[in-house]
Amino acid sequence: MDSFIQLLHGFETALSLGNILYCLIGVSVGMLVGVMPGLGPTTGTAILIPLTIGMEPVSAIIMLAGIYYGSMYGGTITSVMINTPGEAASVITCLDGHPLAKQGRAGVALGVAAIGSFIGGTVAIIGLAFIGPSLAEWALKFGPPEFFALMTFGLIMVIGLMGQSLIKGLLAAFIGLTLSLVGMDPVSGAVRFTMGVPELMSGFDLVTIAMGLFGLSEILLGMENLSNSEKPAKVKGLLPRREEWKPTMKSISRGTGIGFITGLIPGTNSVIPALLSYSVEKKLAKDPSRFGKGAIEGVAGPETANNSYSGAALIPLLTLGIPSSPTIAIILGAFIMHGLTPGPTMFQDNPDFVWGIIASMFIGNLILLFMNLPLAGVWAKVALIPSKLLYPIILIISVLGAYSVNNSLWNVGVMMFFGIFGYLLKKLDIPMAPIVLTFVLGKLMETSLLQSIKMFEGNLLLFFNRPISGILLVISLLILLASIYAEIKNKKSHFASDVEM
Amino acid sequence: MSKQNAGVWVGLIILVFSSVIFIQAMNLDYFSKFGPGPGLFPIWLSGILLVLSILYIRLSIKKSIYYFSDIIPMGRSFGNILSVVLALIVFMVLVNFTGFIIASTVLLFTLFSREYKWYWGLGIAIFTSIILFIIFKVFFEIPLPVSVFGW
């Protein structure tokens, strides 16, 4: 009941004219980056964070969160219409969405995806509203050892679940951690590894690194091949046939559950629930041979799952301060940039802020439903903007974004360096998600580890004396050992080499 | 260069980077009288990164082999990549002297002129630069570098 009243207060904040406008801008930009192949939520949020510097924190996060969940809707459109996933989570939608479009049922695929996304997204936000506060209250009991163990668990999950090779995943994670050491030590105040460069006194900037690794590297890859997309199919009739409603709704409800549960686990990504949902639907189907040829459940389940995931993935961020994916890590960067620290105390210290954002997500999902059902055809045309025009414009916007972080060219240079580095890493199949995640968590991990060591007077075994930190570290160790075993036996099945670009 | 193993080179760069951090971390306090010092975490992290970079070099030689010729595109595609990097460098050199609009026009024209007729490329470059200047300077109040003319 308390949550419900708080949520109503949140609507007061979210329904102000300015915040509705920012929500609308956020979800529209999200749709745009989702629709454009090569651009995804991570790139979109990284490039646009600097624009939020002058905004009120609540408006800034409303806009950035809108980009995040909006892109999940947008990615579907190009998957269905031109068989090109706009973002990684929609890869699976191509399998049945595009065959449906070829049968002249593009509208039905998009309609089902939009309805599923709306239901999945909304249920996840309701979950966030009701589970979030209790989880945050529980997390208030966490001390430095629990936080350290939780962050270790998240990182091991990222490394263990993704990437073709454990060595490459670990290498990426430790690059991110080591880069986070540059600048002032959070505990003693000592200045480290600045190589005499005054700009490095405060360390590298997360936004600049993310813009390089995810934005510029994508531009470089895109510039390699400036081909144009195929013409999209016409959109007619948005609703499934009467006999298709029942299986569709069942797929949507299963997708909602799968997405929500996956979102709660730190270190997962939006591809995992989509893939899980697709395989569950195929297994449960009376005639699995329809899958890949235009099965409506193959669109409804995964599309619902990735939207439900994106709402649920905000729960670990808002309650524990732990990002679960690169996009969420960048949103965490935006929190910090606006002087806010997400974590267990946030629901108590900044209730207007948290509930304002949660309420805005209901509004955003509703806007997206309207944007997608009648306007899907219009959005598909956006994908036809020639890449030879698009990429240079995104490049100059990235340059402006990097410049405006500190109003200096230093960050433009840093972005260029990490852009070239990211381009090389992508070519070498080294995942970049662990770099950004570990970079954002590095200082927090160091602080919690040093505080724990001090608490335990140097005896690290005492981590295992505390139930939560002990269990999390044991699970992390087991996942690491399983990954090593899979690597040695060459059995590693990876969900995606890099996601949410 | 094209037949060089790209993974080995990237591994070597990471090896040098981790070694530099490791050596510098050795000069920081590992433990002080107040507890763990600023050197503790960096020594472990850079040490592990150092080992991982060696393992990665080994992986690049034995299993995951990528030559530069396999990963770097040739011909026009390579020209496109190079032009992005060069345009960025030229932008950084120019912007403090010429102001944002001219430097941005040069950057965009460098890229557009490869795909559009020069007058179209120049036109789109100038138009985009002016629009972005107005958006960032006026709406977002970001103090962009300007020329003596104020733009």
mmCIF file with all atom_site columns, C-alpha atoms in Angstrom, chain A residues 313-450:
data_model
loop_
_atom_site.group_PDB
_atom_site.id
_atom_site.type_symbol
_atom_site.label_atom_id
_atom_site.label_alt_id
_atom_site.label_comp_id
_atom_site.label_asym_id
_atom_site.label_entity_id
_atom_site.label_seq_id
_atom_site.pdbx_PDB_ins_code
_atom_site.Cartn_x
_atom_site.Cartn_y
_atom_site.Cartn_z
_atom_site.occupancy
_atom_site.B_iso_or_equiv
_atom_site.pdbx_formal_charge
_atom_site.auth_seq_id
_atom_site.auth_comp_id
_atom_site.auth_asym_id
_atom_site.auth_atom_id
_atom_site.pdbx_PDB_model_num
ATOM 1   C CA . ALA A 1 313 ? 17.207 -4.912  -14.903 1.00 0.00 ? 313 ALA A CA 1
ATOM 2   C CA . LEU A 1 314 ? 16.667 -1.527  -13.248 1.00 0.00 ? 314 LEU A CA 1
ATOM 3   C CA . ILE A 1 315 ? 15.885 -3.296  -9.946  1.00 0.00 ? 315 ILE A CA 1
ATOM 4   C CA . PRO A 1 316 ? 19.529 -4.238  -9.142  1.00 0.00 ? 316 PRO A CA 1
ATOM 5   C CA . LEU A 1 317 ? 20.569 -0.700  -10.138 1.00 0.00 ? 317 LEU A CA 1
ATOM 6   C CA . LEU A 1 318 ? 18.031 1.185   -8.049  1.00 0.00 ? 318 LEU A CA 1
ATOM 7   C CA . THR A 1 319 ? 18.130 -1.100  -5.011  1.00 0.00 ? 319 THR A CA 1
ATOM 8   C CA . LEU A 1 320 ? 21.761 -2.231  -4.879  1.00 0.00 ? 320 LEU A CA 1
ATOM 9   C CA . GLY A 1 321 ? 23.570 0.275   -7.095  1.00 0.00 ? 321 GLY A CA 1
ATOM 10  C CA . ILE A 1 322 ? 24.854 -2.591  -9.252  1.00 0.00 ? 322 ILE A CA 1
ATOM 11  C CA . PRO A 1 323 ? 24.534 -2.290  -13.022 1.00 0.00 ? 323 PRO A CA 1
ATOM 12  C CA . SER A 1 324 ? 23.644 -5.507  -14.825 1.00 0.00 ? 324 SER A CA 1
ATOM 13  C CA . SER A 1 325 ? 24.468 -4.516  -18.398 1.00 0.00 ? 325 SER A CA 1
ATOM 14  C CA . PRO A 1 326 ? 26.601 -1.916  -20.236 1.00 0.00 ? 326 PRO A CA 1
ATOM 15  C CA . THR A 1 327 ? 23.602 0.354   -20.875 1.00 0.00 ? 327 THR A CA 1
ATOM 16  C CA . ILE A 1 328 ? 22.636 0.253   -17.202 1.00 0.00 ? 328 ILE A CA 1
ATOM 17  C CA . ALA A 1 329 ? 26.302 0.966   -16.348 1.00 0.00 ? 329 ALA A CA 1
ATOM 18  C CA . ILE A 1 330 ? 26.109 4.115   -18.463 1.00 0.00 ? 330 ILE A CA 1
ATOM 19  C CA . ILE A 1 331 ? 22.838 5.115   -16.788 1.00 0.00 ? 331 ILE A CA 1
ATOM 20  C CA . LEU A 1 332 ? 24.660 4.604   -13.458 1.00 0.00 ? 332 LEU A CA 1
ATOM 21  C CA . GLY A 1 333 ? 27.314 6.983   -14.825 1.00 0.00 ? 333 GLY A CA 1
ATOM 22  C CA . ALA A 1 334 ? 24.539 9.520   -15.425 1.00 0.00 ? 334 ALA A CA 1
ATOM 23  C CA . PHE A 1 335 ? 23.316 9.116   -11.815 1.00 0.00 ? 335 PHE A CA 1
ATOM 24  C CA . ILE A 1 336 ? 26.843 9.827   -10.561 1.00 0.00 ? 336 ILE A CA 1
ATOM 25  C CA . MET A 1 337 ? 27.229 12.762  -12.962 1.00 0.00 ? 337 MET A CA 1
ATOM 26  C CA . HIS A 1 338 ? 24.098 14.288  -11.429 1.00 0.00 ? 338 HIS A CA 1
ATOM 27  C CA . GLY A 1 339 ? 25.375 13.773  -7.880  1.00 0.00 ? 339 GLY A CA 1
ATOM 28  C CA . LEU A 1 340 ? 23.196 10.751  -7.058  1.00 0.00 ? 340 LEU A CA 1
ATOM 29  C CA . THR A 1 341 ? 24.353 7.373   -5.833  1.00 0.00 ? 341 THR A CA 1
ATOM 30  C CA . PRO A 1 342 ? 21.969 4.562   -6.640  1.00 0.00 ? 342 PRO A CA 1
ATOM 31  C CA . GLY A 1 343 ? 21.743 1.967   -3.906  1.00 0.00 ? 343 GLY A CA 1
ATOM 32  C CA . PRO A 1 344 ? 19.685 0.812   -0.948  1.00 0.00 ? 344 PRO A CA 1
ATOM 33  C CA . THR A 1 345 ? 19.330 4.259   0.592   1.00 0.00 ? 345 THR A CA 1
ATOM 34  C CA . MET A 1 346 ? 17.908 5.793   -2.562  1.00 0.00 ? 346 MET A CA 1
ATOM 35  C CA . PHE A 1 347 ? 14.291 4.770   -1.890  1.00 0.00 ? 347 PHE A CA 1
ATOM 36  C CA . GLN A 1 348 ? 14.538 6.481   1.519   1.00 0.00 ? 348 GLN A CA 1
ATOM 37  C CA . ASP A 1 349 ? 16.698 9.502   0.667   1.00 0.00 ? 349 ASP A CA 1
ATOM 38  C CA . ASN A 1 350 ? 15.333 10.401  -2.764  1.00 0.00 ? 350 ASN A CA 1
ATOM 39  C CA . PRO A 1 351 ? 11.819 8.938   -2.940  1.00 0.00 ? 351 PRO A CA 1
ATOM 40  C CA . ASP A 1 352 ? 10.503 11.661  -5.291  1.00 0.00 ? 352 ASP A CA 1
ATOM 41  C CA . PHE A 1 353 ? 13.320 10.927  -7.693  1.00 0.00 ? 353 PHE A CA 1
ATOM 42  C CA . VAL A 1 354 ? 13.003 7.122   -7.742  1.00 0.00 ? 354 VAL A CA 1
ATOM 43  C CA . TRP A 1 355 ? 9.214  7.053   -7.871  1.00 0.00 ? 355 TRP A CA 1
ATOM 44  C CA . GLY A 1 356 ? 9.184  9.799   -10.500 1.00 0.00 ? 356 GLY A CA 1
ATOM 45  C CA . ILE A 1 357 ? 11.345 7.628   -12.748 1.00 0.00 ? 357 ILE A CA 1
ATOM 46  C CA . ILE A 1 358 ? 9.268  4.492   -12.109 1.00 0.00 ? 358 ILE A CA 1
ATOM 47  C CA . ALA A 1 359 ? 6.048  6.388   -12.891 1.00 0.00 ? 359 ALA A CA 1
ATOM 48  C CA . SER A 1 360 ? 7.580  7.871   -16.040 1.00 0.00 ? 360 SER A CA 1
ATOM 49  C CA . MET A 1 361 ? 8.278  4.362   -17.283 1.00 0.00 ? 361 MET A CA 1
ATOM 50  C CA . PHE A 1 362 ? 4.554  3.562   -17.222 1.00 0.00 ? 362 PHE A CA 1
ATOM 51  C CA . ILE A 1 363 ? 3.942  6.686   -19.284 1.00 0.00 ? 363 ILE A CA 1
ATOM 52  C CA . GLY A 1 364 ? 6.857  5.871   -21.601 1.00 0.00 ? 364 GLY A CA 1
ATOM 53  C CA . ASN A 1 365 ? 5.543  2.374   -22.278 1.00 0.00 ? 365 ASN A CA 1
ATOM 54  C CA . LEU A 1 366 ? 2.116  3.782   -23.087 1.00 0.00 ? 366 LEU A CA 1
ATOM 55  C CA . ILE A 1 367 ? 3.638  6.331   -25.494 1.00 0.00 ? 367 ILE A CA 1
ATOM 56  C CA . LEU A 1 368 ? 5.632  3.520   -27.111 1.00 0.00 ? 368 LEU A CA 1
ATOM 57  C CA . LEU A 1 369 ? 2.504  1.412   -27.576 1.00 0.00 ? 369 LEU A CA 1
ATOM 58  C CA . PHE A 1 370 ? 0.885  4.261   -29.542 1.00 0.00 ? 370 PHE A CA 1
ATOM 59  C CA . MET A 1 371 ? 4.103  4.966   -31.437 1.00 0.00 ? 371 MET A CA 1
ATOM 60  C CA . ASN A 1 372 ? 4.411  1.339   -32.477 1.00 0.00 ? 372 ASN A CA 1
ATOM 61  C CA . LEU A 1 373 ? 0.905  0.216   -33.276 1.00 0.00 ? 373 LEU A CA 1
ATOM 62  C CA . PRO A 1 374 ? -0.207 2.833   -35.781 1.00 0.00 ? 374 PRO A CA 1
ATOM 63  C CA . LEU A 1 375 ? 3.200  4.277   -36.710 1.00 0.00 ? 375 LEU A CA 1
ATOM 64  C CA . ALA A 1 376 ? 5.331  1.167   -37.304 1.00 0.00 ? 376 ALA A CA 1
ATOM 65  C CA . GLY A 1 377 ? 5.521  1.808   -41.045 1.00 0.00 ? 377 GLY A CA 1
ATOM 66  C CA . VAL A 1 378 ? 6.809  5.343   -40.501 1.00 0.00 ? 378 VAL A CA 1
ATOM 67  C CA . TRP A 1 379 ? 9.601  4.100   -38.196 1.00 0.00 ? 379 TRP A CA 1
ATOM 68  C CA . ALA A 1 380 ? 10.643 1.452   -40.690 1.00 0.00 ? 380 ALA A CA 1
ATOM 69  C CA . LYS A 1 381 ? 11.280 4.233   -43.213 1.00 0.00 ? 381 LYS A CA 1
ATOM 70  C CA . VAL A 1 382 ? 13.829 5.740   -40.780 1.00 0.00 ? 382 VAL A CA 1
ATOM 71  C CA . ALA A 1 383 ? 15.970 2.668   -41.372 1.00 0.00 ? 383 ALA A CA 1
ATOM 72  C CA . LEU A 1 384 ? 16.218 3.792   -44.997 1.00 0.00 ? 384 LEU A CA 1
ATOM 73  C CA . ILE A 1 385 ? 18.271 6.906   -44.108 1.00 0.00 ? 385 ILE A CA 1
ATOM 74  C CA . PRO A 1 386 ? 21.487 6.229   -46.027 1.00 0.00 ? 386 PRO A CA 1
ATOM 75  C CA . SER A 1 387 ? 24.364 5.255   -43.754 1.00 0.00 ? 387 SER A CA 1
ATOM 76  C CA . LYS A 1 388 ? 26.733 7.506   -45.744 1.00 0.00 ? 388 LYS A CA 1
ATOM 77  C CA . LEU A 1 389 ? 24.708 10.440  -44.381 1.00 0.00 ? 389 LEU A CA 1
ATOM 78  C CA . LEU A 1 390 ? 23.998 8.995   -40.964 1.00 0.00 ? 390 LEU A CA 1
ATOM 79  C CA . TYR A 1 391 ? 27.435 7.944   -39.692 1.00 0.00 ? 391 TYR A CA 1
ATOM 80  C CA . PRO A 1 392 ? 29.270 11.276  -40.256 1.00 0.00 ? 392 PRO A CA 1
ATOM 81  C CA . ILE A 1 393 ? 26.432 13.090  -38.460 1.00 0.00 ? 393 ILE A CA 1
ATOM 82  C CA . ILE A 1 394 ? 26.581 10.636  -35.530 1.00 0.00 ? 394 ILE A CA 1
ATOM 83  C CA . LEU A 1 395 ? 30.352 11.157  -35.487 1.00 0.00 ? 395 LEU A CA 1
ATOM 84  C CA . ILE A 1 396 ? 30.118 14.925  -35.089 1.00 0.00 ? 396 ILE A CA 1
ATOM 85  C CA . ILE A 1 397 ? 27.380 14.533  -32.430 1.00 0.00 ? 397 ILE A CA 1
ATOM 86  C CA . SER A 1 398 ? 29.717 12.136  -30.555 1.00 0.00 ? 398 SER A CA 1
ATOM 87  C CA . VAL A 1 399 ? 32.547 14.681  -30.817 1.00 0.00 ? 399 VAL A CA 1
ATOM 88  C CA . LEU A 1 400 ? 30.244 17.365  -29.416 1.00 0.00 ? 400 LEU A CA 1
ATOM 89  C CA . GLY A 1 401 ? 29.134 14.996  -26.666 1.00 0.00 ? 401 GLY A CA 1
ATOM 90  C CA . ALA A 1 402 ? 32.705 14.139  -25.668 1.00 0.00 ? 402 ALA A CA 1
ATOM 91  C CA . TYR A 1 403 ? 33.684 17.816  -25.776 1.00 0.00 ? 403 TYR A CA 1
ATOM 92  C CA . SER A 1 404 ? 30.816 18.874  -23.543 1.00 0.00 ? 404 SER A CA 1
ATOM 93  C CA . VAL A 1 405 ? 31.746 16.414  -20.746 1.00 0.00 ? 405 VAL A CA 1
ATOM 94  C CA . ASN A 1 406 ? 34.420 18.886  -19.530 1.00 0.00 ? 406 ASN A CA 1
ATOM 95  C CA . ASN A 1 407 ? 34.369 21.465  -22.305 1.00 0.00 ? 407 ASN A CA 1
ATOM 96  C CA . SER A 1 408 ? 37.796 20.291  -23.412 1.00 0.00 ? 408 SER A CA 1
ATOM 97  C CA . LEU A 1 409 ? 39.359 18.545  -26.396 1.00 0.00 ? 409 LEU A CA 1
ATOM 98  C CA . TRP A 1 410 ? 41.076 16.093  -24.035 1.00 0.00 ? 410 TRP A CA 1
ATOM 99  C CA . ASN A 1 411 ? 37.929 13.983  -23.897 1.00 0.00 ? 411 ASN A CA 1
ATOM 100 C CA . VAL A 1 412 ? 37.591 14.047  -27.699 1.00 0.00 ? 412 VAL A CA 1
ATOM 101 C CA . GLY A 1 413 ? 41.113 12.602  -27.898 1.00 0.00 ? 413 GLY A CA 1
ATOM 102 C CA . VAL A 1 414 ? 40.309 9.974   -25.240 1.00 0.00 ? 414 VAL A CA 1
ATOM 103 C CA . MET A 1 415 ? 37.163 9.033   -27.148 1.00 0.00 ? 415 MET A CA 1
ATOM 104 C CA . MET A 1 416 ? 39.187 8.671   -30.361 1.00 0.00 ? 416 MET A CA 1
ATOM 105 C CA . PHE A 1 417 ? 41.747 6.445   -28.630 1.00 0.00 ? 417 PHE A CA 1
ATOM 106 C CA . PHE A 1 418 ? 39.090 4.168   -27.125 1.00 0.00 ? 418 PHE A CA 1
ATOM 107 C CA . GLY A 1 419 ? 37.157 4.175   -30.405 1.00 0.00 ? 419 GLY A CA 1
ATOM 108 C CA . ILE A 1 420 ? 40.132 2.748   -32.310 1.00 0.00 ? 420 ILE A CA 1
ATOM 109 C CA . PHE A 1 421 ? 40.882 0.379   -29.424 1.00 0.00 ? 421 PHE A CA 1
ATOM 110 C CA . GLY A 1 422 ? 37.237 -0.799  -29.364 1.00 0.00 ? 422 GLY A CA 1
ATOM 111 C CA . TYR A 1 423 ? 37.251 -1.280  -33.136 1.00 0.00 ? 423 TYR A CA 1
ATOM 112 C CA . LEU A 1 424 ? 40.305 -3.556  -32.834 1.00 0.00 ? 424 LEU A CA 1
ATOM 113 C CA . LEU A 1 425 ? 38.784 -5.442  -29.880 1.00 0.00 ? 425 LEU A CA 1
ATOM 114 C CA . LYS A 1 426 ? 35.589 -6.067  -31.848 1.00 0.00 ? 426 LYS A CA 1
ATOM 115 C CA . LYS A 1 427 ? 37.597 -7.404  -34.762 1.00 0.00 ? 427 LYS A CA 1
ATOM 116 C CA . LEU A 1 428 ? 39.419 -9.724  -32.366 1.00 0.00 ? 428 LEU A CA 1
ATOM 117 C CA . ASP A 1 429 ? 36.148 -10.892 -30.771 1.00 0.00 ? 429 ASP A CA 1
ATOM 118 C CA . ILE A 1 430 ? 37.076 -9.524  -27.362 1.00 0.00 ? 430 ILE A CA 1
ATOM 119 C CA . PRO A 1 431 ? 33.814 -8.546  -25.594 1.00 0.00 ? 431 PRO A CA 1
ATOM 120 C CA . MET A 1 432 ? 33.523 -4.927  -24.539 1.00 0.00 ? 432 MET A CA 1
ATOM 121 C CA . ALA A 1 433 ? 30.649 -5.170  -22.072 1.00 0.00 ? 433 ALA A CA 1
ATOM 122 C CA . PRO A 1 434 ? 32.984 -6.376  -19.255 1.00 0.00 ? 434 PRO A CA 1
ATOM 123 C CA . ILE A 1 435 ? 35.307 -3.382  -19.805 1.00 0.00 ? 435 ILE A CA 1
ATOM 124 C CA . VAL A 1 436 ? 32.569 -0.822  -19.154 1.00 0.00 ? 436 VAL A CA 1
ATOM 125 C CA . LEU A 1 437 ? 30.981 -2.799  -16.323 1.00 0.00 ? 437 LEU A CA 1
ATOM 126 C CA . THR A 1 438 ? 34.251 -3.319  -14.475 1.00 0.00 ? 438 THR A CA 1
ATOM 127 C CA . PHE A 1 439 ? 35.337 0.248   -15.131 1.00 0.00 ? 439 PHE A CA 1
ATOM 128 C CA . VAL A 1 440 ? 32.209 1.615   -13.472 1.00 0.00 ? 440 VAL A CA 1
ATOM 129 C CA . LEU A 1 441 ? 32.462 -0.835  -10.575 1.00 0.00 ? 441 LEU A CA 1
ATOM 130 C CA . GLY A 1 442 ? 36.268 -0.675  -10.127 1.00 0.00 ? 442 GLY A CA 1
ATOM 131 C CA . LYS A 1 443 ? 36.415 2.087   -7.540  1.00 0.00 ? 443 LYS A CA 1
ATOM 132 C CA . LEU A 1 444 ? 33.400 0.711   -5.629  1.00 0.00 ? 444 LEU A CA 1
ATOM 133 C CA . MET A 1 445 ? 34.997 -2.731  -5.598  1.00 0.00 ? 445 MET A CA 1
ATOM 134 C CA . GLU A 1 446 ? 38.286 -1.365  -4.341  1.00 0.00 ? 446 GLU A CA 1
ATOM 135 C CA . THR A 1 447 ? 36.608 0.635   -1.585  1.00 0.00 ? 447 THR A CA 1
ATOM 136 C CA . SER A 1 448 ? 34.471 -2.296  -0.416  1.00 0.00 ? 448 SER A CA 1
ATOM 137 C CA . LEU A 1 449 ? 37.419 -4.724  -0.583  1.00 0.00 ? 449 LEU A CA 1
ATOM 138 C CA . LEU A 1 450 ? 39.745 -2.461  1.398   1.00 0.00 ? 450 LEU A CA 1
#
